[in-house]
CSV table of C-alpha atoms and ligand atoms in Angstrom, one decimal:
chain,number,residue,atom,x,y,z
A,87,MET,CA,-1.4,11.2,33.6
A,88,ARG,CA,1.6,12.8,31.8
A,89,ILE,CA,3.7,9.8,32.9
A,90,VAL,CA,1.2,7.3,31.6
A,91,ALA,CA,1.2,8.9,28.1
A,92,GLU,CA,5.0,9.0,28.1
A,93,VAL,CA,5.4,5.4,29.1
A,94,THR,CA,2.8,4.2,26.6
A,95,ALA,CA,4.4,6.0,23.7
A,96,ARG,CA,7.8,4.8,24.8
A,97,GLU,CA,6.7,1.2,25.1
A,98,LEU,CA,4.9,1.3,21.8
A,99,PHE,CA,7.8,2.6,19.8
A,100,ALA,CA,10.7,0.8,21.6
A,101,PRO,CA,10.5,-2.5,19.5
A,102,LEU,CA,9.8,-0.8,16.2
A,103,GLY,CA,13.1,1.1,15.3
A,104,PRO,CA,14.8,-1.4,13.0
A,105,THR,CA,11.6,-2.2,11.0
A,106,TYR,CA,9.7,1.1,11.3
A,107,ASP,CA,10.4,2.6,7.9
A,108,ARG,CA,9.5,-0.6,5.9
A,109,TYR,CA,6.2,-1.3,7.6
A,110,ALA,CA,5.1,2.3,8.1
A,111,ARG,CA,5.2,2.6,4.3
A,112,LEU,CA,3.4,-0.8,3.8
A,113,LEU,CA,0.7,-0.1,6.4
A,114,SER,CA,-0.1,3.3,4.9
A,115,PHE,CA,-0.4,1.8,1.4
A,116,GLY,CA,2.8,3.6,0.3
A,117,GLN,CA,1.3,7.1,1.2
A,118,ASP,CA,3.6,7.9,4.1
A,119,PRO,CA,6.6,9.1,1.9
A,120,ARG,CA,4.3,11.3,-0.2
A,121,TRP,CA,2.9,12.9,2.9
A,122,ARG,CA,6.4,13.6,4.3
A,123,ARG,CA,7.4,15.2,1.0
A,124,PHE,CA,4.4,17.5,1.1
A,125,LEU,CA,5.3,18.4,4.7
A,126,VAL,CA,8.9,19.2,3.8
A,127,SER,CA,7.7,21.3,0.9
A,128,ARG,CA,5.9,23.6,3.4
A,129,ILE,CA,9.3,24.7,4.8
A,130,PRO,CA,10.9,27.6,2.9
A,131,ARG,CA,14.2,26.9,1.3
A,132,SER,CA,15.5,30.0,3.2
A,133,ALA,CA,15.1,28.1,6.5
A,134,ILE,CA,18.7,27.0,7.2
A,135,ARG,CA,18.4,25.8,10.9
A,136,VAL,CA,15.4,23.4,11.2
A,137,VAL,CA,14.3,21.2,14.0
A,138,ASP,CA,12.3,18.0,13.5
A,139,VAL,CA,10.4,17.0,16.6
A,140,ALA,CA,9.3,13.3,17.2
A,141,THR,CA,11.9,12.6,14.5
A,142,GLY,CA,11.8,8.8,15.1
A,143,THR,CA,14.0,7.2,12.5
A,144,ALA,CA,14.8,10.6,11.0
A,145,ALA,CA,12.9,10.2,7.7
A,146,VAL,CA,11.8,13.8,7.8
A,147,ALA,CA,15.1,15.1,9.1
A,148,ILE,CA,16.9,13.4,6.1
A,149,GLU,CA,14.4,14.8,3.6
A,150,LEU,CA,14.8,18.3,5.1
A,151,ALA,CA,18.6,18.1,4.8
A,152,GLN,CA,18.5,16.7,1.3
A,153,ALA,CA,16.2,19.5,0.2
A,154,VAL,CA,18.7,22.3,0.9
A,155,PRO,CA,22.5,21.6,0.9
A,156,GLN,CA,23.5,24.2,3.5
A,157,ARG,CA,20.7,23.4,5.9
A,158,THR,CA,21.4,21.9,9.3
A,159,VAL,CA,18.7,19.8,11.1
A,160,ALA,CA,18.3,18.9,14.8
A,161,GLY,CA,16.1,15.8,15.4
A,162,VAL,CA,14.5,15.2,18.8
A,163,ASP,CA,12.7,12.1,20.0
A,164,GLN,CA,12.0,10.5,23.4
A,165,SER,CA,12.8,7.0,22.2
A,166,PRO,CA,16.4,5.9,22.2
A,167,GLU,CA,15.5,2.9,20.1
A,168,MET,CA,14.0,4.9,17.3
A,169,LEU,CA,16.9,7.3,17.5
A,170,ALA,CA,19.4,4.5,17.2
A,171,ALA,CA,17.7,3.4,13.9
A,172,GLY,CA,17.7,7.1,12.9
A,173,ARG,CA,21.4,7.5,13.5
A,174,ALA,CA,22.2,4.5,11.3
A,175,ARG,CA,20.0,5.9,8.6
A,176,VAL,CA,21.6,9.3,8.8
A,177,ALA,CA,25.1,7.9,8.5
A,178,GLN,CA,24.0,5.7,5.6
A,179,ALA,CA,22.7,8.9,3.8
A,180,GLY,CA,26.1,10.6,4.5
A,181,LEU,CA,24.4,13.4,6.4
A,182,ALA,CA,25.9,12.9,9.9
A,183,ASP,CA,27.7,16.3,9.6
A,184,ARG,CA,24.4,18.2,9.1
A,185,ILE,CA,21.8,16.2,11.1
A,186,ASP,CA,22.1,16.0,14.9
A,187,LEU,CA,19.7,13.6,16.6
A,188,ARG,CA,19.2,13.9,20.3
A,189,GLU,CA,16.9,12.4,23.0
A,190,GLY,CA,14.3,14.8,24.4
A,191,ARG,CA,10.6,15.4,25.0
A,192,ALA,CA,8.4,17.6,22.9
A,193,GLU,CA,6.8,19.0,26.0
A,194,SER,CA,10.2,20.5,27.1
A,195,LEU,CA,12.6,20.9,24.2
A,196,PRO,CA,16.3,21.1,24.9
A,197,PHE,CA,16.7,24.4,23.0
A,198,ALA,CA,16.8,28.1,23.6
A,199,ASP,CA,14.0,30.4,22.5
A,200,ALA,CA,13.9,31.2,18.7
A,201,GLU,CA,16.9,28.9,18.0
A,202,PHE,CA,15.5,27.7,14.7
A,203,ASP,CA,14.1,29.2,11.4
A,204,ALA,CA,11.5,26.5,11.1
A,205,LEU,CA,10.1,23.3,12.7
A,206,THR,CA,8.5,20.1,11.5
A,207,VAL,CA,6.7,17.5,13.6
A,208,THR,CA,5.1,14.2,12.6
A,209,TYR,CA,2.5,12.0,14.4
A,210,LEU,CA,3.1,13.5,17.8
A,211,LEU,CA,0.0,15.3,19.1
A,212,ARG,CA,-2.0,12.1,19.8
A,213,TYR,CA,0.6,11.1,22.4
A,214,VAL,CA,0.7,14.3,24.5
A,215,ASP,CA,-1.5,15.2,27.4
A,216,ASP,CA,-1.8,18.9,26.6
A,217,PRO,CA,-1.7,19.6,22.9
A,218,VAL,CA,-1.9,23.4,23.2
A,219,ALA,CA,0.9,23.6,25.8
A,220,THR,CA,3.0,21.3,23.6
A,221,MET,CA,2.4,23.4,20.5
A,222,ARG,CA,3.3,26.5,22.5
A,223,GLU,CA,6.6,24.8,23.4
A,224,LEU,CA,7.3,23.9,19.8
A,225,ALA,CA,6.6,27.5,18.7
A,226,ARG,CA,8.9,28.8,21.4
A,227,VAL,CA,12.0,27.4,19.7
A,228,VAL,CA,11.2,29.0,16.3
A,229,ARG,CA,12.2,32.6,15.5
A,230,PRO,CA,9.4,35.1,15.0
A,231,GLY,CA,8.0,34.7,11.5
A,232,GLY,CA,9.3,31.2,11.1
A,233,VAL,CA,7.2,28.3,9.8
A,234,LEU,CA,5.9,25.3,11.7
A,235,ALA,CA,4.5,22.3,9.8
A,236,MET,CA,3.0,19.1,11.1
A,237,LEU,CA,1.9,15.8,9.6
A,238,GLU,CA,-0.8,13.8,11.3
A,239,PHE,CA,-3.2,10.9,10.4
A,240,ALA,CA,-6.7,12.0,9.8
A,241,VAL,CA,-10.2,10.4,9.4
A,242,PRO,CA,-11.6,10.5,5.9
A,243,HIS,CA,-15.1,11.9,5.3
A,244,GLY,CA,-18.1,10.7,3.2
A,245,VAL,CA,-17.9,7.4,1.4
A,246,TRP,CA,-14.3,6.8,2.4
A,247,ARG,CA,-15.1,6.7,6.1
A,248,PRO,CA,-16.6,3.2,6.1
A,249,LEU,CA,-13.6,1.9,4.1
A,250,TRP,CA,-11.2,3.6,6.6
A,251,GLU,CA,-13.1,2.0,9.5
A,252,LEU,CA,-12.9,-1.4,7.9
A,253,TYR,CA,-9.1,-0.9,7.4
A,254,VAL,CA,-8.3,0.3,10.9
A,255,ARG,CA,-10.7,-2.2,12.6
A,256,VAL,CA,-9.8,-5.3,10.6
A,257,GLY,CA,-7.0,-4.8,8.0
A,258,LEU,CA,-4.5,-3.0,10.1
A,259,PRO,CA,-4.7,-5.2,13.2
A,260,VAL,CA,-4.4,-8.3,11.1
A,261,ALA,CA,-1.6,-7.0,8.9
A,262,GLY,CA,0.3,-5.8,12.1
A,263,ALA,CA,-0.1,-9.2,13.8
A,264,VAL,CA,1.4,-10.9,10.7
A,265,VAL,CA,4.5,-8.7,11.0
A,266,SER,CA,5.4,-8.9,14.7
A,267,PRO,CA,4.0,-8.6,18.3
A,268,GLY,CA,5.2,-4.9,18.3
A,269,TRP,CA,3.4,-4.1,15.1
A,270,ARG,CA,0.2,-6.0,16.3
A,271,GLU,CA,0.1,-3.5,19.2
A,272,VAL,CA,0.4,-0.6,16.7
A,273,GLY,CA,-2.1,-2.1,14.3
A,274,SER,CA,-4.8,-2.3,17.1
A,275,PHE,CA,-3.9,1.0,18.7
A,276,LEU,CA,-3.8,3.3,15.7
A,277,GLY,CA,-7.5,3.3,14.7
A,278,PRO,CA,-8.9,4.2,18.1
A,279,SER,CA,-6.1,6.6,18.7
A,280,ILE,CA,-6.7,8.5,15.5
A,281,ARG,CA,-10.5,8.5,15.7
A,282,GLY,CA,-10.5,9.5,19.4
A,283,PHE,CA,-8.1,12.3,18.9
A,284,HIS,CA,-10.0,13.9,16.0
A,285,GLU,CA,-13.3,13.6,18.0
A,286,ARG,CA,-11.7,15.5,20.9
A,287,VAL,CA,-9.5,18.0,19.2
A,288,SER,CA,-9.4,20.3,16.2
A,289,ILE,CA,-5.8,20.6,15.2
A,290,GLU,CA,-6.2,24.0,13.6
A,291,GLN,CA,-7.8,25.3,16.7
A,292,VAL,CA,-5.1,23.9,18.9
A,293,TRP,CA,-2.5,25.7,16.8
A,294,ARG,CA,-4.4,29.0,17.0
A,295,ASP,CA,-4.8,28.6,20.8
A,296,ALA,CA,-1.1,28.1,21.0
A,297,GLY,CA,-0.6,31.5,19.3
A,298,ILE,CA,0.4,30.3,15.9
A,299,SER,CA,-0.7,32.5,13.0
A,300,ASP,CA,-1.8,32.0,9.3
A,301,VAL,CA,-2.8,28.4,10.1
A,302,ARG,CA,-3.6,26.3,7.0
A,303,ALA,CA,-4.3,22.6,6.5
A,304,ARG,CA,-4.4,20.2,3.6
A,305,ARG,CA,-5.9,16.8,3.6
A,306,LEU,CA,-4.0,14.2,1.6
A,307,SER,CA,-4.8,10.7,0.2
A,308,LEU,CA,-8.7,10.9,0.5
A,309,GLY,CA,-8.3,12.4,3.9
A,310,GLY,CA,-6.2,9.7,5.5
A,311,GLY,CA,-3.4,12.2,6.3
A,312,MET,CA,-3.3,15.9,6.9
A,313,VAL,CA,-0.6,18.5,6.9
A,314,VAL,CA,-1.0,21.7,9.0
A,315,TRP,CA,1.3,24.7,8.7
A,316,GLY,CA,1.5,28.2,10.1
A,317,THR,CA,3.9,30.9,11.3
A,318,THR,CA,5.1,32.0,14.7
B,531,SAM,C1,4.8,7.4,14.5
B,531,SAM,S1,6.5,7.9,15.1
B,531,SAM,C2,6.9,9.0,13.8
B,531,SAM,C3,8.4,9.1,13.6
B,531,SAM,C4,8.8,10.0,12.5
B,531,SAM,N1,8.4,11.4,12.7
B,531,SAM,C5,8.3,9.6,11.1
B,531,SAM,O1,7.5,10.2,10.5
B,531,SAM,O2,8.7,8.5,10.7
B,531,SAM,C6,6.1,8.9,16.5
B,531,SAM,C7,7.4,9.3,17.2
B,531,SAM,O3,7.0,10.2,18.3
B,531,SAM,C8,7.8,9.9,19.4
B,531,SAM,N2,7.2,10.6,20.5
B,531,SAM,C9,6.0,10.3,21.1
B,531,SAM,N3,5.7,11.1,22.1
B,531,SAM,C10,6.8,11.9,22.2
B,531,SAM,C11,7.1,13.0,23.1
B,531,SAM,N4,6.3,13.4,24.0
B,531,SAM,N5,8.3,13.7,22.9
B,531,SAM,C12,9.2,13.3,21.9
B,531,SAM,N6,8.9,12.3,21.1
B,531,SAM,C13,7.8,11.6,21.2
B,531,SAM,C14,7.9,8.4,19.4
B,531,SAM,O4,9.1,8.0,20.2
B,531,SAM,C15,8.0,8.1,17.9
B,531,SAM,O5,9.4,8.0,17.5
């Protein structure tokens, strides 16, 4: 089961690296960068060593480094293709001396206990078999009292729900298909993945079960995104 999830996420993201940033923004109606900014604002400026898990093309890692000049950021992702696009982006931003991207799995991070002051993670939990065990592993590498913050898609409530359903059932698959076969796959996959995940799992409860304290959450953009944060 673990291997199936790994292969699926790997296959899904392998063709997306070079076009990921442009279309992620387009398919989220331009909300994606706003959500990332709010995520990064949850990390105290005093956090100097930060790790960004499921870093992909390093958008969050770059924003973390740009926010605090003396900060160093480690970015981890299981996809070499996404990381290749991330390295090009980091070099272009002139941040190669402060951002280190490396291949690794969130379920088993290549770091010692308490190595970082804070951690960010974006759009990961839907891809792992055991969300509580994965959150425990993420918390392991953060020092006691350090902050963890996560961005994930969410399902809007009330009148916005039918519009969201229309978008993920029709708009997103069609828009994805127009872009490329890789994005068609993502466009069809995302709606059921987000809906199914939130039916099965309460993110805040997962965090508490993983031993994370002071767990808080904020829904963004009519509930289409959510940021959760807490302390180790
Ligand atoms: C939707 S992308 C998000 C990338 C980036 N965080 C952003 O916001 O642009 C999800 C990323 O999670 C990575 N991923 C999925 N499962 C993973 C796992 N178990 N361990 C590490 N990375 C994983 C994928 O390779 C992909 O780059």
